[in-house]
Tab-separated table of C-alpha atoms and ligand atoms in Angstrom:
chain	number	residue	atom	x	y	z
A	1	UNK	CA	5.643	-20.790	-2.004
A	2	UNK	CA	3.258	-18.830	-4.199
A	3	UNK	CA	1.671	-20.596	-7.166
A	4	UNK	CA	2.058	-19.208	-10.683
A	5	UNK	CA	-1.560	-18.037	-10.549
A	6	UNK	CA	-0.929	-16.210	-7.272
A	7	UNK	CA	2.076	-14.451	-8.846
A	8	UNK	CA	-0.079	-13.446	-11.834
A	9	UNK	CA	-2.769	-12.145	-9.503
A	10	UNK	CA	-0.228	-10.123	-7.519
A	11	UNK	CA	1.095	-8.353	-10.624
A	12	UNK	CA	-2.440	-7.777	-11.914
A	13	UNK	CA	-3.259	-6.039	-8.635
A	14	UNK	CA	-0.061	-3.975	-8.805
A	15	UNK	CA	-0.950	-2.796	-12.325
A	16	UNK	CA	-4.108	-1.065	-11.080
A	17	UNK	CA	-2.032	1.816	-9.676
A	18	UNK	CA	-1.008	2.693	-13.271
A	19	UNK	CA	-4.631	3.226	-14.331
A	20	UNK	CA	-5.521	6.949	-14.171
A	21	UNK	CA	-8.931	7.947	-12.829
A	22	UNK	CA	-11.630	8.473	-15.473
A	23	UNK	CA	-9.611	6.963	-18.328
A	24	UNK	CA	-10.154	4.392	-21.050
A	25	UNK	CA	-7.773	1.475	-20.405
A	26	UNK	CA	-6.107	-0.705	-23.044
A	27	UNK	CA	-6.498	-4.337	-22.033
A	28	UNK	CA	-4.458	-7.313	-23.231
A	29	UNK	CA	-5.183	-10.999	-23.620
A	30	UNK	CA	-4.276	-14.184	-21.773
A	31	UNK	CA	-4.411	-15.618	-18.271
A	32	UNK	CA	-2.466	-12.754	-16.644
A	33	UNK	CA	-4.551	-10.142	-18.483
A	34	UNK	CA	-7.636	-11.997	-17.229
A	35	UNK	CA	-6.497	-11.461	-13.634
A	36	UNK	CA	-6.034	-7.781	-14.497
A	37	UNK	CA	-9.564	-7.593	-15.917
A	38	UNK	CA	-10.902	-9.074	-12.676
A	39	UNK	CA	-8.987	-6.441	-10.664
A	40	UNK	CA	-10.248	-3.711	-12.992
A	41	UNK	CA	-13.810	-4.788	-12.180
A	42	UNK	CA	-13.245	-3.680	-8.572
A	43	UNK	CA	-12.516	-0.093	-9.670
A	44	UNK	CA	-14.905	0.001	-12.631
A	45	UNK	CA	-16.749	3.054	-11.254
A	46	UNK	CA	-13.441	4.977	-11.554
A	47	UNK	CA	-12.832	4.317	-15.266
A	48	UNK	CA	-14.725	5.255	-18.411
A	49	UNK	CA	-14.225	1.932	-20.127
A	50	UNK	CA	-11.741	-0.277	-21.926
A	51	UNK	CA	-10.402	-1.134	-25.370
A	52	UNK	CA	-9.833	-4.888	-25.689
A	53	UNK	CA	-7.140	-6.648	-27.702
A	54	UNK	CA	-9.316	-9.721	-28.363
A	55	UNK	CA	-12.887	-10.943	-28.486
A	56	UNK	CA	-12.140	-13.076	-25.415
A	57	UNK	CA	-11.006	-10.084	-23.334
A	58	UNK	CA	-13.944	-7.987	-24.579
A	59	UNK	CA	-16.322	-10.708	-23.363
A	60	UNK	CA	-14.692	-10.921	-19.959
A	61	UNK	CA	-14.741	-7.118	-19.547
A	62	UNK	CA	-18.407	-6.952	-20.539
A	63	UNK	CA	-19.168	-9.813	-18.166
A	64	UNK	CA	-17.959	-7.540	-15.357
A	65	UNK	CA	-20.120	-4.661	-16.635
A	66	UNK	CA	-17.153	-2.689	-18.000
A	67	UNK	CA	-17.930	-0.802	-21.199
A	68	UNK	CA	-15.850	-1.930	-24.184
A	69	UNK	CA	-15.141	0.734	-26.788
A	70	UNK	CA	-13.642	0.387	-30.245
A	71	UNK	CA	-10.156	1.834	-30.601
A	72	UNK	CA	-11.470	4.195	-33.267
A	73	UNK	CA	-13.941	5.704	-30.816
A	74	UNK	CA	-11.505	5.763	-27.897
A	75	UNK	CA	-8.580	7.564	-29.557
A	76	UNK	CA	-5.208	7.561	-27.811
A	77	UNK	CA	-5.041	5.634	-24.520
A	78	UNK	CA	-2.948	6.516	-21.447
A	79	UNK	CA	-2.095	2.932	-20.591
A	80	UNK	CA	-2.075	-0.616	-21.977
A	81	UNK	CA	-1.747	-3.605	-19.641
A	82	UNK	CA	-0.847	-7.035	-20.998
A	83	UNK	CA	1.189	-10.163	-20.349
A	84	UNK	CA	3.993	-11.670	-22.440
A	85	UNK	CA	5.324	-15.086	-23.331
A	86	UNK	CA	8.932	-13.953	-22.850
A	87	UNK	CA	10.477	-10.636	-21.802
A	88	UNK	CA	14.072	-9.426	-21.468
A	89	UNK	CA	15.610	-6.835	-19.157
A	90	UNK	CA	15.437	-4.422	-22.106
A	91	UNK	CA	11.647	-4.986	-21.965
A	92	UNK	CA	11.597	-6.532	-25.434
A	93	UNK	CA	8.941	-9.245	-25.640
A	94	UNK	CA	7.617	-12.239	-27.497
A	95	UNK	CA	3.821	-12.185	-27.495
A	96	UNK	CA	1.063	-14.036	-29.299
A	97	UNK	CA	0.949	-17.299	-27.380
A	98	UNK	CA	-2.791	-16.705	-27.238
A	99	UNK	CA	-2.892	-15.665	-30.891
A	100	UNK	CA	-4.038	-12.101	-30.232
A	101	UNK	CA	-0.765	-10.445	-31.293
A	102	UNK	CA	-2.117	-8.209	-34.058
A	103	UNK	CA	-4.743	-6.455	-31.992
A	104	UNK	CA	-2.319	-6.375	-29.062
A	105	UNK	CA	0.277	-4.572	-31.170
A	106	UNK	CA	-2.313	-2.127	-32.455
A	107	UNK	CA	-3.698	-1.242	-29.026
A	108	UNK	CA	-0.177	-1.053	-27.557
A	109	UNK	CA	0.873	1.310	-30.358
A	110	UNK	CA	-2.069	3.573	-29.553
A	111	UNK	CA	-1.156	3.698	-25.853
A	112	UNK	CA	1.229	6.089	-24.097
A	113	UNK	CA	2.464	3.472	-21.595
A	114	UNK	CA	2.778	-0.305	-21.907
A	115	UNK	CA	2.659	-2.035	-18.531
A	116	UNK	CA	3.714	-5.669	-18.855
A	117	UNK	CA	2.482	-8.061	-16.170
A	118	UNK	CA	4.313	-11.397	-15.837
A	119	UNK	CA	5.268	-14.098	-13.419
A	120	UNK	CA	9.013	-14.643	-12.983
A	121	UNK	CA	9.131	-17.585	-15.427
A	122	UNK	CA	8.737	-15.167	-18.374
A	123	UNK	CA	11.987	-13.241	-17.780
A	124	UNK	CA	14.750	-14.463	-20.146
A	125	UNK	CA	18.223	-13.359	-21.241
A	126	UNK	CA	17.621	-14.050	-24.938
A	127	UNK	CA	14.252	-14.269	-26.710
A	128	UNK	CA	13.368	-17.282	-28.829
A	129	UNK	CA	13.010	-20.361	-26.670
A	130	UNK	CA	9.281	-19.697	-26.814
A	131	UNK	CA	8.277	-20.266	-30.477
A	132	UNK	CA	7.736	-16.895	-32.142
A	133	UNK	CA	4.089	-16.500	-33.274
A	134	UNK	CA	3.551	-14.909	-36.675
A	135	UNK	CA	0.098	-14.052	-38.027
A	136	UNK	CA	-0.075	-14.747	-41.755
A	137	UNK	CA	-2.702	-14.280	-44.488
A	138	UNK	CA	-3.812	-17.877	-45.256
A	139	UNK	CA	-2.851	-17.838	-48.970
A	140	UNK	CA	0.744	-16.872	-48.048
A	141	UNK	CA	1.254	-19.743	-45.592
A	142	UNK	CA	3.780	-21.732	-47.666
A	143	UNK	CA	5.704	-18.820	-49.124
A	144	UNK	CA	6.089	-17.144	-45.725
A	145	UNK	CA	7.115	-20.479	-44.184
A	146	UNK	CA	9.862	-20.911	-46.815
A	147	UNK	CA	11.260	-17.468	-46.081
A	148	UNK	CA	11.223	-18.172	-42.352
A	149	UNK	CA	13.303	-21.292	-42.995
A	150	UNK	CA	15.903	-19.193	-44.824
A	151	UNK	CA	16.103	-17.018	-41.688
A	152	UNK	CA	17.008	-20.131	-39.685
A	153	UNK	CA	13.629	-20.888	-38.103
A	154	UNK	CA	11.360	-23.908	-38.173
A	155	UNK	CA	7.803	-22.677	-38.703
A	156	UNK	CA	4.909	-24.872	-37.554
A	157	UNK	CA	1.293	-24.192	-38.411
A	158	UNK	CA	-0.858	-23.699	-35.296
A	159	UNK	CA	-3.371	-26.439	-36.105
A	160	UNK	CA	-7.087	-25.687	-35.934
A	161	UNK	CA	-6.548	-22.034	-35.014
A	162	UNK	CA	-7.908	-18.936	-36.744
A	163	UNK	CA	-7.156	-15.447	-35.400
A	164	UNK	CA	-9.829	-12.859	-34.598
A	165	UNK	CA	-8.848	-11.357	-37.979
A	166	UNK	CA	-9.418	-14.569	-39.960
A	167	UNK	CA	-5.749	-15.446	-40.437
A	168	UNK	CA	-3.441	-18.335	-39.473
A	169	UNK	CA	-0.524	-18.461	-37.035
A	170	UNK	CA	2.913	-19.904	-37.790
A	171	UNK	CA	4.884	-20.641	-34.611
A	172	UNK	CA	8.583	-20.359	-35.410
A	173	UNK	CA	10.859	-22.662	-33.441
A	174	UNK	CA	14.635	-22.651	-33.164
A	175	UNK	CA	15.333	-18.913	-33.262
A	176	UNK	CA	17.859	-17.328	-30.929
A	177	UNK	CA	16.958	-13.689	-31.227
A	178	UNK	CA	19.999	-11.516	-30.585
A	179	UNK	CA	18.618	-8.420	-32.348
A	180	UNK	CA	14.875	-8.313	-31.710
A	181	UNK	CA	14.403	-4.765	-33.061
A	182	UNK	CA	16.025	-5.676	-36.390
A	183	UNK	CA	14.289	-9.026	-36.715
A	184	UNK	CA	10.901	-7.465	-35.959
A	185	UNK	CA	11.301	-5.108	-38.926
A	186	UNK	CA	12.697	-7.829	-41.180
A	187	UNK	CA	9.753	-10.140	-40.493
A	188	UNK	CA	7.268	-7.337	-41.089
A	189	UNK	CA	8.671	-6.944	-44.602
A	190	UNK	CA	7.800	-10.490	-45.686
A	191	UNK	CA	4.756	-10.292	-47.969
A	192	UNK	CA	1.824	-12.046	-46.319
A	193	UNK	CA	2.979	-11.430	-42.739
A	194	UNK	CA	0.301	-9.468	-40.912
A	195	UNK	CA	2.110	-9.147	-37.574
A	196	UNK	CA	5.001	-10.861	-35.856
A	197	UNK	CA	5.102	-11.557	-32.129
A	198	UNK	CA	8.231	-9.507	-31.429
A	199	UNK	CA	7.337	-6.407	-29.436
A	200	UNK	CA	10.753	-4.729	-29.474
A	201	UNK	CA	10.486	-1.531	-31.522
A	202	UNK	CA	7.733	-0.631	-29.099
A	203	UNK	CA	8.583	-2.674	-26.030
A	204	UNK	CA	7.103	-2.346	-22.566
A	205	UNK	CA	7.681	0.812	-20.509
A	206	UNK	CA	7.241	-0.905	-17.165
A	207	UNK	CA	7.542	-4.580	-16.218
A	208	UNK	CA	5.733	-5.778	-13.106
A	209	UNK	CA	7.339	-9.147	-12.404
A	210	UNK	CA	5.789	-11.531	-9.900
A	211	UNK	CA	8.501	-13.246	-7.850
A	212	UNK	CA	8.634	-15.227	-4.636
A	213	UNK	CA	10.022	-12.068	-2.957
A	214	UNK	CA	7.138	-9.921	-4.164
A	215	UNK	CA	6.331	-7.789	-7.206
A	216	UNK	CA	9.443	-6.279	-8.792
A	217	UNK	CA	9.106	-3.135	-10.912
A	218	UNK	CA	11.519	-2.844	-13.844
A	219	UNK	CA	11.951	-0.029	-16.369
A	220	UNK	CA	14.487	0.564	-19.138
B	301	5RP	C1	-1.645	-13.453	-26.106
B	301	5RP	C2	-0.405	-12.970	-25.463
B	301	5RP	C3	-0.285	-13.120	-23.986
B	301	5RP	O1	0.052	-11.919	-23.428
B	301	5RP	C4	0.754	-14.148	-23.682
B	301	5RP	O2	0.442	-15.342	-24.381
B	301	5RP	C5	0.875	-14.418	-22.199
B	301	5RP	O3	-0.237	-15.108	-21.731
B	301	5RP	P1	-0.379	-15.600	-20.245
B	301	5RP	O4	-0.606	-14.385	-19.405
B	301	5RP	O5	-1.595	-16.520	-20.260
B	301	5RP	O6	0.875	-16.338	-19.895
B	301	5RP	O7	0.479	-12.438	-26.080
B	301	5RP	O8	-1.606	-13.310	-27.490
């Protein structure tokens, strides 16, 4: 029986084949993305560098001697590799468990292909069991929370946490998300919401899922 970490490592390894030679790679955040960064280090002479979706990932990349570029300098990227907190067969995701959702959404949007790397526990039929992270401008905390309650959620402030962009995170419990594309847009229209953790309008293009039977590749 493979451990969860071994499954994450297997999908991180499998993601390397999606990295074109001589490119700048978009790199996500979290424990699975960390395994990917460690795999990327082995082929670092074959890439030009990386754009990171968090300070933490930038540090880890630099620790391996991989050049980290700003997205503004890098331009459009061929590929973005990141984990997810939940993902469906339609490759819609909840992300932001690590609080890096805003930069993740930006780097993903600037990338031609989103490769999602997950262990099997992340695959769900309906999104929402994992509390949906929403990054909010601090002064809008209460007003955004009230509007989230009217949508049927129970927002909880992520205590003691500030995002890389200086904002707070509300984790919304109790949502059963039947229409992730619609809800993503609706949440984005609440004044004070910077980014919500639904990645549905721009979902993943490829899911590499680590299972006991090996790495499964899924596309929509
Ligand atoms: C961070 C994220 C991560 O991709 C998500 O939390 C999954 O992390 P892990 O690979 O550690 O399970 O969205 O903001």
